[in-house]
Short mmCIF file of N, CA and C in Angstrom, two decimals:
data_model
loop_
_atom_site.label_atom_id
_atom_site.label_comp_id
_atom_site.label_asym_id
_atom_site.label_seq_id
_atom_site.Cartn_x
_atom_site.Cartn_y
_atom_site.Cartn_z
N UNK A 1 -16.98 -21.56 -9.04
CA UNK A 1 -15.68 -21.12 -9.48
C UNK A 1 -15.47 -19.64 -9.15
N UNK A 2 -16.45 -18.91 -9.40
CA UNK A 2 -16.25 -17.52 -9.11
C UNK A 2 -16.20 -17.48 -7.68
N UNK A 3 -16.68 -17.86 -6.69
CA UNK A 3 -16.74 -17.92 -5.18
C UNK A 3 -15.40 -17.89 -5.01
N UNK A 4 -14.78 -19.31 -5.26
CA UNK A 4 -13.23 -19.80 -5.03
C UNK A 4 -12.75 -18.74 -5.42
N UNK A 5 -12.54 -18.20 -6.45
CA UNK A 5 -11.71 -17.09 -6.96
C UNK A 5 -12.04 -15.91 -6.07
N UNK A 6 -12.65 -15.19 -5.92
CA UNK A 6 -13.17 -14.13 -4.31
C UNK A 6 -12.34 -14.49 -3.38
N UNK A 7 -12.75 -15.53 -2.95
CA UNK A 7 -12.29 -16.47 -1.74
C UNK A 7 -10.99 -16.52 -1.56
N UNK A 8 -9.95 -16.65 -2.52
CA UNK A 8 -8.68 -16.47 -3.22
C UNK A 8 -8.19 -15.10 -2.87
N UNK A 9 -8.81 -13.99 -3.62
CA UNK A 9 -8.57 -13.07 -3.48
C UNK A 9 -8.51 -12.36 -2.21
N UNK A 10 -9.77 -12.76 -1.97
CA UNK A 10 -9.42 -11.98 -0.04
C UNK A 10 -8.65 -12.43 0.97
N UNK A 11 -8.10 -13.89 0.68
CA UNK A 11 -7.42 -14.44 1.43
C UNK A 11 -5.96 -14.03 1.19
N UNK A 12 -5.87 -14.24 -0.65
CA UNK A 12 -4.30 -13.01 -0.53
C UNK A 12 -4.21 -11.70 -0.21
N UNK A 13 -5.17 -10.74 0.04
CA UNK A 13 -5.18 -9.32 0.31
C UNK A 13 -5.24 -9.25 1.90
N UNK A 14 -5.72 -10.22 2.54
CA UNK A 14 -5.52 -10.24 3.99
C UNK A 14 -3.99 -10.47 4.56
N UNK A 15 -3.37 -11.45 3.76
CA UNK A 15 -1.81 -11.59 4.07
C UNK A 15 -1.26 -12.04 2.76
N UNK A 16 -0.34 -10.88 2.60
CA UNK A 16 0.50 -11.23 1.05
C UNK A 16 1.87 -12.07 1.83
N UNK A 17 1.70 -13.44 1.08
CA UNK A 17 3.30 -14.37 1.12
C UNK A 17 4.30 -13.51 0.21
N UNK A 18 4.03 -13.07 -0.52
CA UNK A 18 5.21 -12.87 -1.28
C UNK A 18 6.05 -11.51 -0.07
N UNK A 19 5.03 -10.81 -0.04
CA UNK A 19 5.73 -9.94 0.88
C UNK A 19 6.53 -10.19 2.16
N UNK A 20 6.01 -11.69 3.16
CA UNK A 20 6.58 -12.20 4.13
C UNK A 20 7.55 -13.31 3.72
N UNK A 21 7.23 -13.66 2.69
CA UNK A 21 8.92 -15.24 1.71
C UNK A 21 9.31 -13.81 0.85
N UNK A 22 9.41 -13.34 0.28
CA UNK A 22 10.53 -12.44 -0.21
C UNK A 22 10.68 -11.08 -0.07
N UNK A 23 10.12 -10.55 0.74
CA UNK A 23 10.38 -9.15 1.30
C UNK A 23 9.34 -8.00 0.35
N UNK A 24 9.48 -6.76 0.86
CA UNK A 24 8.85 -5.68 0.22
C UNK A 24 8.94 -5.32 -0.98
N UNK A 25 10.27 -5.71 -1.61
CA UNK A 25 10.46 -4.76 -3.00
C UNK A 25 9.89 -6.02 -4.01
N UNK A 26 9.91 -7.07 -3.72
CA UNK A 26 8.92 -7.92 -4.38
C UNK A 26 7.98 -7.82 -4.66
N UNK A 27 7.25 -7.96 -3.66
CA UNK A 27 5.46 -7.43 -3.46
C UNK A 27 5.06 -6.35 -4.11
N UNK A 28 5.86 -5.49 -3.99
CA UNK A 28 5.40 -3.92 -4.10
C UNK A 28 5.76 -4.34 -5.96
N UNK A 29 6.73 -4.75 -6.78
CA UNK A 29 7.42 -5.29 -7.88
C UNK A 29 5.87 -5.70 -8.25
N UNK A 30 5.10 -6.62 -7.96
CA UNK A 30 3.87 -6.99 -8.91
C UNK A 30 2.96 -5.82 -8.59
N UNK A 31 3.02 -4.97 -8.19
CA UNK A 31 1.29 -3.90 -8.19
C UNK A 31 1.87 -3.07 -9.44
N UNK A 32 2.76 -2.66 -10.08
CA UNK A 32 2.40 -2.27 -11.39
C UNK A 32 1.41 -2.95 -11.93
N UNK A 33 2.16 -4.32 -12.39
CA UNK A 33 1.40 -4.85 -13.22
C UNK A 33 -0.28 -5.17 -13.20
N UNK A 34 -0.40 -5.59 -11.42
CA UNK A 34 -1.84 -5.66 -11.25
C UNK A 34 -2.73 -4.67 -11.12
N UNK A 35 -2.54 -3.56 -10.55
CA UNK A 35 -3.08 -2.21 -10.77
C UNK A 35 -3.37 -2.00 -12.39
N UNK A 36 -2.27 -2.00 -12.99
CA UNK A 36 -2.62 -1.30 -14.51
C UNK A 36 -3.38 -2.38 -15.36
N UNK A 37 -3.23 -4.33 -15.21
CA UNK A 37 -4.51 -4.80 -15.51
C UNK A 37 -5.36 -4.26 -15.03
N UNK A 38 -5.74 -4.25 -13.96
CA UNK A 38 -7.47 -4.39 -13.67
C UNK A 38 -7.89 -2.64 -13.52
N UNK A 39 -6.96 -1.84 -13.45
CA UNK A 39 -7.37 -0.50 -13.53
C UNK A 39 -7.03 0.09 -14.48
N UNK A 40 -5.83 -0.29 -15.64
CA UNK A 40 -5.68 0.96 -16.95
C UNK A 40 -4.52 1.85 -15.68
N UNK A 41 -4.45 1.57 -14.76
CA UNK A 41 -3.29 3.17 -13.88
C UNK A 41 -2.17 2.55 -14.14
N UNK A 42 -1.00 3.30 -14.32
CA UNK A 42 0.43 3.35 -14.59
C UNK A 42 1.12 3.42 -13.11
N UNK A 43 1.71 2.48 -12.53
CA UNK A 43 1.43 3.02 -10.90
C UNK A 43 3.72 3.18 -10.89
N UNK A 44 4.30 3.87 -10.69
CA UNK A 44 5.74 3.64 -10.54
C UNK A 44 5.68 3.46 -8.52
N UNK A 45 7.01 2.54 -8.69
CA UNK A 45 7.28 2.35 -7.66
C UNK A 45 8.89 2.43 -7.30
N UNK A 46 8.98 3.38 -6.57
CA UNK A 46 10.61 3.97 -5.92
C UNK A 46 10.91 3.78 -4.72
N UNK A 47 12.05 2.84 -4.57
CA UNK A 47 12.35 2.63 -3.23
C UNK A 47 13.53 3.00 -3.26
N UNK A 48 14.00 3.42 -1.79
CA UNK A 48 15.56 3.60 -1.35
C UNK A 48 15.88 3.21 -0.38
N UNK A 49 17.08 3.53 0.60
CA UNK A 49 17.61 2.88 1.35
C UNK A 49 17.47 1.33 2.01
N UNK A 50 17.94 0.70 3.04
CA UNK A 50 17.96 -0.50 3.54
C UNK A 50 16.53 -1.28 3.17
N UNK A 51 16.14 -1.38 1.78
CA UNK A 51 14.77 -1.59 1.63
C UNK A 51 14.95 -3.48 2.37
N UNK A 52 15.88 -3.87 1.81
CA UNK A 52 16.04 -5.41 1.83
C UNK A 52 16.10 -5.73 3.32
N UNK A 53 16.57 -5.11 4.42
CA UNK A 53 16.50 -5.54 5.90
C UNK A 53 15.10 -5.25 6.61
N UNK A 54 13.95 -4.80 5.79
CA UNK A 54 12.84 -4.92 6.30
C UNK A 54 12.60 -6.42 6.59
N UNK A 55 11.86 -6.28 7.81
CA UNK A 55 11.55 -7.25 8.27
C UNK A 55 9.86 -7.57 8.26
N UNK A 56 9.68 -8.99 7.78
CA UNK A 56 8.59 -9.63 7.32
C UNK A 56 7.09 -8.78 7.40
N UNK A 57 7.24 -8.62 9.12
CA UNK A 57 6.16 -8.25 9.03
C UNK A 57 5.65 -7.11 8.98
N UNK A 58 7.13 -6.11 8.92
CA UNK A 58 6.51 -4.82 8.60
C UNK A 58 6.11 -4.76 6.99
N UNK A 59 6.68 -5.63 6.15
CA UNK A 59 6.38 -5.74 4.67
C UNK A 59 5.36 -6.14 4.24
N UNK A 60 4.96 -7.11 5.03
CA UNK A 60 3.46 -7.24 4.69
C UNK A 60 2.53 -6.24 5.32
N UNK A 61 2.81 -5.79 6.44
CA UNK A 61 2.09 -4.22 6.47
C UNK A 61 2.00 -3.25 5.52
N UNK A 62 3.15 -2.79 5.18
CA UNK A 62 3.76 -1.73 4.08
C UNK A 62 2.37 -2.04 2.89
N UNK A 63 3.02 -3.14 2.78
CA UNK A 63 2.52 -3.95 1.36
C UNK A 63 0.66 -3.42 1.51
N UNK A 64 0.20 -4.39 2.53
CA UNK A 64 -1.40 -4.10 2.20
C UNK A 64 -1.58 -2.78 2.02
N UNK A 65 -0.75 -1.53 3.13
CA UNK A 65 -1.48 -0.02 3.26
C UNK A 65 -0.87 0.45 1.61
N UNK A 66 -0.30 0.20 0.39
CA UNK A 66 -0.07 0.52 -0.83
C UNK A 66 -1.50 -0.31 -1.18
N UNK A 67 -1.75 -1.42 -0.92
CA UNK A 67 -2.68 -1.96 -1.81
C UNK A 67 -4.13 -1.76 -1.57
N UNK A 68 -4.10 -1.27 -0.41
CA UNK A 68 -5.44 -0.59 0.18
C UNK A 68 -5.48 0.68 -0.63
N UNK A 69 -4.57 1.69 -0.14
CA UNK A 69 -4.57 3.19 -0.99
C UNK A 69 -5.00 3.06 -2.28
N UNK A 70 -4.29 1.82 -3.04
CA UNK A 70 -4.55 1.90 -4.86
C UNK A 70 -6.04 1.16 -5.44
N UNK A 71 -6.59 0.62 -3.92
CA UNK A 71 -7.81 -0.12 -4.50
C UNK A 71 -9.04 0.68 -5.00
N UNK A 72 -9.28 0.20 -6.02
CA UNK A 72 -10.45 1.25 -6.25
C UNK A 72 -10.33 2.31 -7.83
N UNK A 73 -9.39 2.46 -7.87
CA UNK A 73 -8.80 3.34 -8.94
C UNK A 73 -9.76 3.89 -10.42
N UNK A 74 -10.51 2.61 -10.47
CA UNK A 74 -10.95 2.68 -11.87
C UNK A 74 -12.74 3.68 -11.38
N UNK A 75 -12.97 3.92 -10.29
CA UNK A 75 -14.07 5.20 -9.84
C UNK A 75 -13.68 6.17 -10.53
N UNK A 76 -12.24 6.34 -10.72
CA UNK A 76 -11.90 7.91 -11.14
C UNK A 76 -11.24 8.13 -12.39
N UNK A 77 -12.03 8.00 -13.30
CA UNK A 77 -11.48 8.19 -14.51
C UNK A 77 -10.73 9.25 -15.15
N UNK A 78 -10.36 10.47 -13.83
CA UNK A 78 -8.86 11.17 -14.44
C UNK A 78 -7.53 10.62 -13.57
N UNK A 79 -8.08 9.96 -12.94
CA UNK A 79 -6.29 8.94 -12.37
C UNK A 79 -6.16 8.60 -13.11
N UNK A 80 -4.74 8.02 -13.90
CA UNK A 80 -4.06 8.16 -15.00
C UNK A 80 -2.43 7.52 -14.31
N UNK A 81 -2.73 7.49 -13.38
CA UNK A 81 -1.08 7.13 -12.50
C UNK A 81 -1.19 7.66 -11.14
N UNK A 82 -0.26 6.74 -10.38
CA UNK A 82 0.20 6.48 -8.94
C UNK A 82 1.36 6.44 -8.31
N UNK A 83 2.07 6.55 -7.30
CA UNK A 83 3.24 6.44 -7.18
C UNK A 83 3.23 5.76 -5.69
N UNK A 84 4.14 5.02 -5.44
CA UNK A 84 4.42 4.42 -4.40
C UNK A 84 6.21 4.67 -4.15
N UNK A 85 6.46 5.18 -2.93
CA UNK A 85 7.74 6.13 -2.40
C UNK A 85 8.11 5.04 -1.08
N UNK A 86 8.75 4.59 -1.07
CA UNK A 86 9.32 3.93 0.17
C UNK A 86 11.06 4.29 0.42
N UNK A 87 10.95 4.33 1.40
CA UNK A 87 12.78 5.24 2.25
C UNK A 87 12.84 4.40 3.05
N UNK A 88 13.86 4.37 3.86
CA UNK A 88 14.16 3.36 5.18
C UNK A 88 15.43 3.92 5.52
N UNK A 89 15.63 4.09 6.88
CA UNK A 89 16.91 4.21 7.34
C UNK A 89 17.01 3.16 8.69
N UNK A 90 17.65 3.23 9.25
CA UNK A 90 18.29 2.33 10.62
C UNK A 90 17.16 1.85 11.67
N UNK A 91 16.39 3.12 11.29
CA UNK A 91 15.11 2.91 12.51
C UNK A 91 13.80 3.04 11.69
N UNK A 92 13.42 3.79 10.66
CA UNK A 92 12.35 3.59 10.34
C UNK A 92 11.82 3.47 9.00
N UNK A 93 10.87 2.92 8.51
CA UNK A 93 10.67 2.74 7.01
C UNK A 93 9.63 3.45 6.95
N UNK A 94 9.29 4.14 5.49
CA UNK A 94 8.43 5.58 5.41
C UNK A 94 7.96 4.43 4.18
N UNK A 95 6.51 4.93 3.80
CA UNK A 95 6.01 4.56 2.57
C UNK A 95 4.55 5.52 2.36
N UNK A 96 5.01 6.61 0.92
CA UNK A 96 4.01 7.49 0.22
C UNK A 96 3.24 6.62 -0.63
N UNK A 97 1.81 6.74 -0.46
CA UNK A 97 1.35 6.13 -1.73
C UNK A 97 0.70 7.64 -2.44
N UNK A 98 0.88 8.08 -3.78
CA UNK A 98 -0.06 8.88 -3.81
C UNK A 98 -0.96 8.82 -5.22
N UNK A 99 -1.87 9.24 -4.44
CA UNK A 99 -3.06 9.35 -6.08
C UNK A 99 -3.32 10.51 -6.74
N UNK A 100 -3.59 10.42 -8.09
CA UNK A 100 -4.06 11.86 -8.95
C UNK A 100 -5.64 12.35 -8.14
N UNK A 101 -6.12 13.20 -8.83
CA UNK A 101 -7.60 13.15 -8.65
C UNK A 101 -7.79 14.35 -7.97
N UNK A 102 -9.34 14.89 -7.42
CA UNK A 102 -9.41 16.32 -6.57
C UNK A 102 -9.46 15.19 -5.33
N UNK A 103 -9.09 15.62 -4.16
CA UNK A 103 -8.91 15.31 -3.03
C UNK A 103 -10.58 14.91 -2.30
N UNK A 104 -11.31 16.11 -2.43
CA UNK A 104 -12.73 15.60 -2.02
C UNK A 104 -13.36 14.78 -3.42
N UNK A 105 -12.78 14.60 -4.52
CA UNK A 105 -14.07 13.20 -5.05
C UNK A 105 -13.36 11.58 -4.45
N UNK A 106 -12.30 12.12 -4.31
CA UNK A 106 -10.98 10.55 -3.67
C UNK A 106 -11.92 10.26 -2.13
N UNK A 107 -12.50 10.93 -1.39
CA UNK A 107 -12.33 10.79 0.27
C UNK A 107 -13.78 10.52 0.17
N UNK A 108 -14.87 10.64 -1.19
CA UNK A 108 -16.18 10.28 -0.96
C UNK A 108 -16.54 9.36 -1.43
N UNK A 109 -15.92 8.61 -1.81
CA UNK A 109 -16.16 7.27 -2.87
C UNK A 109 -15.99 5.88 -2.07
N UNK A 110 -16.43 5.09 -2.59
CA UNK A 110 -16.34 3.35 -2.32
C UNK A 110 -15.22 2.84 -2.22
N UNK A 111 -14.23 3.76 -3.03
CA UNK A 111 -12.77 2.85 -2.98
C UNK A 111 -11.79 3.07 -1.45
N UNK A 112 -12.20 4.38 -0.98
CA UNK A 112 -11.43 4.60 0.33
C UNK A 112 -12.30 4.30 1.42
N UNK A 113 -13.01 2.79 1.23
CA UNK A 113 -13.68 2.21 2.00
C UNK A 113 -13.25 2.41 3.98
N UNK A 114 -14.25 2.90 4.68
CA UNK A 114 -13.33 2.99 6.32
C UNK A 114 -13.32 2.11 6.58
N UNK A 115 -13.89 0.52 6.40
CA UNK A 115 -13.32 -0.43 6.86
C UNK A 115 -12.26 -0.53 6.24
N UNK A 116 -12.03 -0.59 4.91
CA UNK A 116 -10.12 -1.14 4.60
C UNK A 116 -9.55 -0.24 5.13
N UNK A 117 -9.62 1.13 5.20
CA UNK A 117 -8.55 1.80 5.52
C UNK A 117 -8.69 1.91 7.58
N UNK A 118 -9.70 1.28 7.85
CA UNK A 118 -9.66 1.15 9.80
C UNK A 118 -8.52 -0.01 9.58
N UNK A 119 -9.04 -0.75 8.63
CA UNK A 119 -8.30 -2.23 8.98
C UNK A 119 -6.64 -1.73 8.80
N UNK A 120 -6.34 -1.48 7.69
CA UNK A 120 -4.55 -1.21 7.52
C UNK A 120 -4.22 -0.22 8.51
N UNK A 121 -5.43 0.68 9.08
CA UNK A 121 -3.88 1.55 9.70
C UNK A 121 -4.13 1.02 11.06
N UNK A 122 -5.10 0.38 11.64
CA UNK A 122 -5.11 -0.32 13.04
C UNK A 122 -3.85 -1.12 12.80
N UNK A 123 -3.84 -1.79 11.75
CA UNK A 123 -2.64 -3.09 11.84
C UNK A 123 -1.34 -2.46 11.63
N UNK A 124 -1.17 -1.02 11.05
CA UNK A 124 0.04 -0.15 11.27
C UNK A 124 0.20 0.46 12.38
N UNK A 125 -0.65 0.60 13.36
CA UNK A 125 -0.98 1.65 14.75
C UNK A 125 -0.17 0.37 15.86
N UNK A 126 -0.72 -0.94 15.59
CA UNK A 126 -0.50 -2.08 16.37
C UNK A 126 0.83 -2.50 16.04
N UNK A 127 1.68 -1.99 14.98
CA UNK A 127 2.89 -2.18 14.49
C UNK A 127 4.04 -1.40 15.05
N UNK A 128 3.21 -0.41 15.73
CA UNK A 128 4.23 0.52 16.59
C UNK A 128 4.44 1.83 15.57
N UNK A 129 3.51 2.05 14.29
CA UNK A 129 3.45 2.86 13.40
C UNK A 129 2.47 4.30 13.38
N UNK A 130 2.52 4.87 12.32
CA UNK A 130 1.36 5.70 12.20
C UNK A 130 1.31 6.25 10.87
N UNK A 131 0.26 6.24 10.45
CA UNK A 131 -0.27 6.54 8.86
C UNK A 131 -1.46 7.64 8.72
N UNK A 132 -1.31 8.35 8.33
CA UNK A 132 -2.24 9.70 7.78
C UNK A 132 -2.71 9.54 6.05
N UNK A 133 -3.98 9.99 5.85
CA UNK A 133 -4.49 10.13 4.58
C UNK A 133 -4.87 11.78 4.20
N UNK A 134 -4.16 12.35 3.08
CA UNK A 134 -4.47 13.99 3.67
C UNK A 134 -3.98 14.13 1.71
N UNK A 135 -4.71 15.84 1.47
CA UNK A 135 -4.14 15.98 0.36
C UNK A 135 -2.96 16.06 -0.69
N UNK A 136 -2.83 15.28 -1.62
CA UNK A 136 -1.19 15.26 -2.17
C UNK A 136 -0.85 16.69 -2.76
N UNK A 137 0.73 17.24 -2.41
CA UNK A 137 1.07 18.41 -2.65
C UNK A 137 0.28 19.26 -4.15
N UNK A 138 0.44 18.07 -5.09
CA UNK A 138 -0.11 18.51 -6.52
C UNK A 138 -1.59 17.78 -6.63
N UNK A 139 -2.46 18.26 -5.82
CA UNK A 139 -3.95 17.35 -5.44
C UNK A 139 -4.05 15.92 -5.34
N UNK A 140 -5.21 15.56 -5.47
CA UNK A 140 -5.33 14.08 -5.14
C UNK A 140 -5.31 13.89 -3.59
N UNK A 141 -4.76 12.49 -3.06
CA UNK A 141 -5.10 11.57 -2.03
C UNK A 141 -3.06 11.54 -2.04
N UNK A 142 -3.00 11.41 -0.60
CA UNK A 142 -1.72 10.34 -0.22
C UNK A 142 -2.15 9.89 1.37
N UNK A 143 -1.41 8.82 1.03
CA UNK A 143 -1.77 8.02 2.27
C UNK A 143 -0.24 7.48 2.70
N UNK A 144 0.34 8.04 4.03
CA UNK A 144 1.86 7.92 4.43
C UNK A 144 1.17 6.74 5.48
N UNK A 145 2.25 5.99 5.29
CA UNK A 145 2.98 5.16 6.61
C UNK A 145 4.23 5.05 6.78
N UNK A 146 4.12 5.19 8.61
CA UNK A 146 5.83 4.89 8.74
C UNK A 146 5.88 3.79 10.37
N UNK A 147 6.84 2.90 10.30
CA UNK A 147 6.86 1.74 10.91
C UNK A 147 8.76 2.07 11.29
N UNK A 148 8.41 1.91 12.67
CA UNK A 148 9.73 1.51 13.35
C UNK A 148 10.05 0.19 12.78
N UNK A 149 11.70 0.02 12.89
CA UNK A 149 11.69 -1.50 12.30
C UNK A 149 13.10 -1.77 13.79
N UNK A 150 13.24 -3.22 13.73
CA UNK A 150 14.18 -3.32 14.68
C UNK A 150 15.01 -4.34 13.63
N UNK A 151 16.46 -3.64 13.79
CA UNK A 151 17.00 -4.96 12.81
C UNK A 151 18.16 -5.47 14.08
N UNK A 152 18.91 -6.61 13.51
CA UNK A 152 19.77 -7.45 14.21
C UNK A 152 21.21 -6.21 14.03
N UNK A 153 21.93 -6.27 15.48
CA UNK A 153 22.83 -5.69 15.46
C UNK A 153 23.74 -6.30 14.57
N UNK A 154 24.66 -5.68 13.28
CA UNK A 154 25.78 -6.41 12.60
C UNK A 154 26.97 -6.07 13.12
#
């Protein structure tokens, strides 16, 4: 039972449906709640512009590089809260994730694993994107991505 459940889990963290059947502000809509179960973090999430004409698969991109950034959380017992920032205009969708914390205990730990974070930003690099991990203005970790999007002429 515990296997299956793993098994479960990595198979939804490899590709979130909710993010490709109902778009980004969905997806991104349950990591409050699952972040602050399994970590105690308060995570807000702010989106603006054309969030809804993202297209599938940049959302499930978007989606994992937030859920990559927030994995891990409970290493650092003065994170306390998170924020996730997403913008979009005509051509491109921006998404801040950022964390509390000092910047060098965030970049030495287990949770900013280089395989998850090779894996999300290769699959943002291959998206026609690019994502940086660097210190947040008021300390801590942020981790930006931004993804060209192509929408249908209206």
């Amino acid at each position: 039972s515990s296997a299956m459940d793993e098994i479960m889990n990595v198979s939804y963290s490899l590709h979130s449906r909710v993010a490709v059947d109902l778009g980004l502000e969905a997806a991104l809509g349950t990591l409050p709640r699952r972040v602050g179960d399994r970590y105690g973090v308060d995570v807000k999430v702010d989106m603006s512009g054309h969030i809804l004409a993202i297209p599938p698969e940049a959302a499930a991109t978007l989606y994992r590089v937030a859920e990559e950034a927030l994995r891990g959380l409970d290493v650092h017992p003065d994170e306390k809260s998170a924020t996730v920032v997403v913008s979009s205009t005509d051509e491109t969708v921006r998404m801040e994730v950022t964390r509390g914390g000092s910047m060098s205990d965030l970049t030495q730990t287990a949770d900013l694993s280089p395989l998850g974070i090779a894996v999300v930003k290769n699959r943002v690099l291959l998206a026609g994107g690019d994502m940086t991990i660097d210190a947040a203005p008021n300390g801590g970790m942020r981790v930006t991505a931004q993804l060209r999007v192509l929408r249908a002429a209206s």
